[in-house]
Tab-separated table of C-alpha atoms in Angstrom:
chain	number	residue	atom	x	y	z
A	27	ASN	CA	0.000	0.000	0.000
A	28	TYR	CA	1.606	3.267	-1.146
A	29	ALA	CA	-0.225	5.367	1.430
A	30	ARG	CA	1.324	3.338	4.266
A	31	GLN	CA	4.815	4.280	2.995
A	32	ALA	CA	4.083	8.003	2.634
A	33	ASP	CA	5.500	10.767	4.812
A	34	ILE	CA	2.871	13.218	3.530
A	35	ILE	CA	-0.629	12.476	2.220
A	36	ILE	CA	-2.653	15.131	0.410
A	37	SER	CA	-6.138	14.062	-0.610
A	38	GLY	CA	-8.624	15.992	-2.724
A	39	VAL	CA	-10.860	13.256	-4.111
A	40	GLY	CA	-14.196	14.166	-2.512
A	41	LYS	CA	-14.961	10.678	-1.160
A	42	PRO	CA	-15.731	10.666	2.585
A	43	GLY	CA	-13.638	8.274	4.668
A	44	LEU	CA	-11.347	7.321	1.781
A	45	ILE	CA	-8.201	7.445	3.957
A	46	THR	CA	-8.446	5.393	7.160
A	47	GLY	CA	-6.129	4.815	10.104
A	48	ASP	CA	-4.988	1.410	8.897
A	49	MET	CA	-3.756	2.996	5.665
A	50	VAL	CA	-1.244	5.401	7.255
A	51	ARG	CA	1.853	4.992	9.365
A	52	ASP	CA	2.850	6.797	12.547
A	53	GLY	CA	4.127	10.328	12.046
A	54	VAL	CA	2.421	10.934	8.714
A	55	ILE	CA	1.395	14.477	7.763
A	56	VAL	CA	-2.130	14.553	6.326
A	57	ALA	CA	-3.751	17.373	4.359
A	58	ASP	CA	-7.395	16.719	3.508
A	59	ALA	CA	-8.641	18.998	0.735
A	60	GLY	CA	-11.472	16.733	-0.423
A	61	THR	CA	-14.948	17.899	0.422
A	62	SER	CA	-18.388	16.402	0.166
A	63	GLU	CA	-21.652	16.608	2.057
A	64	VAL	CA	-22.830	13.751	4.276
A	65	ASN	CA	-26.106	14.087	6.174
A	66	GLY	CA	-26.040	17.855	5.720
A	67	LYS	CA	-22.502	18.200	7.131
A	68	LEU	CA	-19.217	18.882	5.366
A	69	SER	CA	-16.968	15.822	5.252
A	70	GLY	CA	-13.440	15.251	4.000
A	71	ASP	CA	-11.611	12.332	2.428
A	72	VAL	CA	-9.803	11.439	5.645
A	73	ASP	CA	-11.488	9.566	8.482
A	74	PHE	CA	-9.767	11.657	11.126
A	75	ASP	CA	-11.205	9.667	14.027
A	76	SER	CA	-9.129	6.667	12.942
A	77	VAL	CA	-6.203	8.563	11.359
A	78	PHE	CA	-5.745	11.241	14.046
A	79	LYS	CA	-3.637	9.046	16.329
A	80	ASN	CA	-1.004	8.705	13.559
A	81	VAL	CA	-1.010	12.304	12.309
A	82	LYS	CA	2.160	14.278	13.015
A	83	ASP	CA	0.915	17.815	12.431
A	84	LYS	CA	-2.546	18.297	13.902
A	85	ASP	CA	-2.475	21.999	12.938
A	86	ILE	CA	-2.822	21.031	9.261
A	87	LYS	CA	-5.959	19.073	10.092
A	88	ASN	CA	-7.403	22.031	11.964
A	89	ALA	CA	-6.521	24.506	9.204
A	90	PHE	CA	-8.289	22.509	6.499
A	91	THR	CA	-11.304	21.833	8.710
A	92	GLU	CA	-11.705	25.534	9.491
A	93	LEU	CA	-11.093	26.619	5.893
A	94	PHE	CA	-13.686	24.332	4.348
A	95	SER	CA	-16.205	24.934	7.133
A	96	THR	CA	-15.933	28.633	6.360
A	97	LEU	CA	-16.384	28.075	2.634
A	98	SER	CA	-19.479	25.892	2.995
């Protein structure tokens, strides 16, 4: 799995939950630029509940979440 070998993952597909915790390694940097609507709420490509424990830079997660929440 290429994602498991990555140091940085940038996703902009628009498919909710595409990237899960079992697909990434510890210390990965994740930037989720994919957006879609699920049950009336904005959702990204990354399942951050499962990925968050492996993410190195949590500020990137927060920046994208805030940016796309503002744009919606």
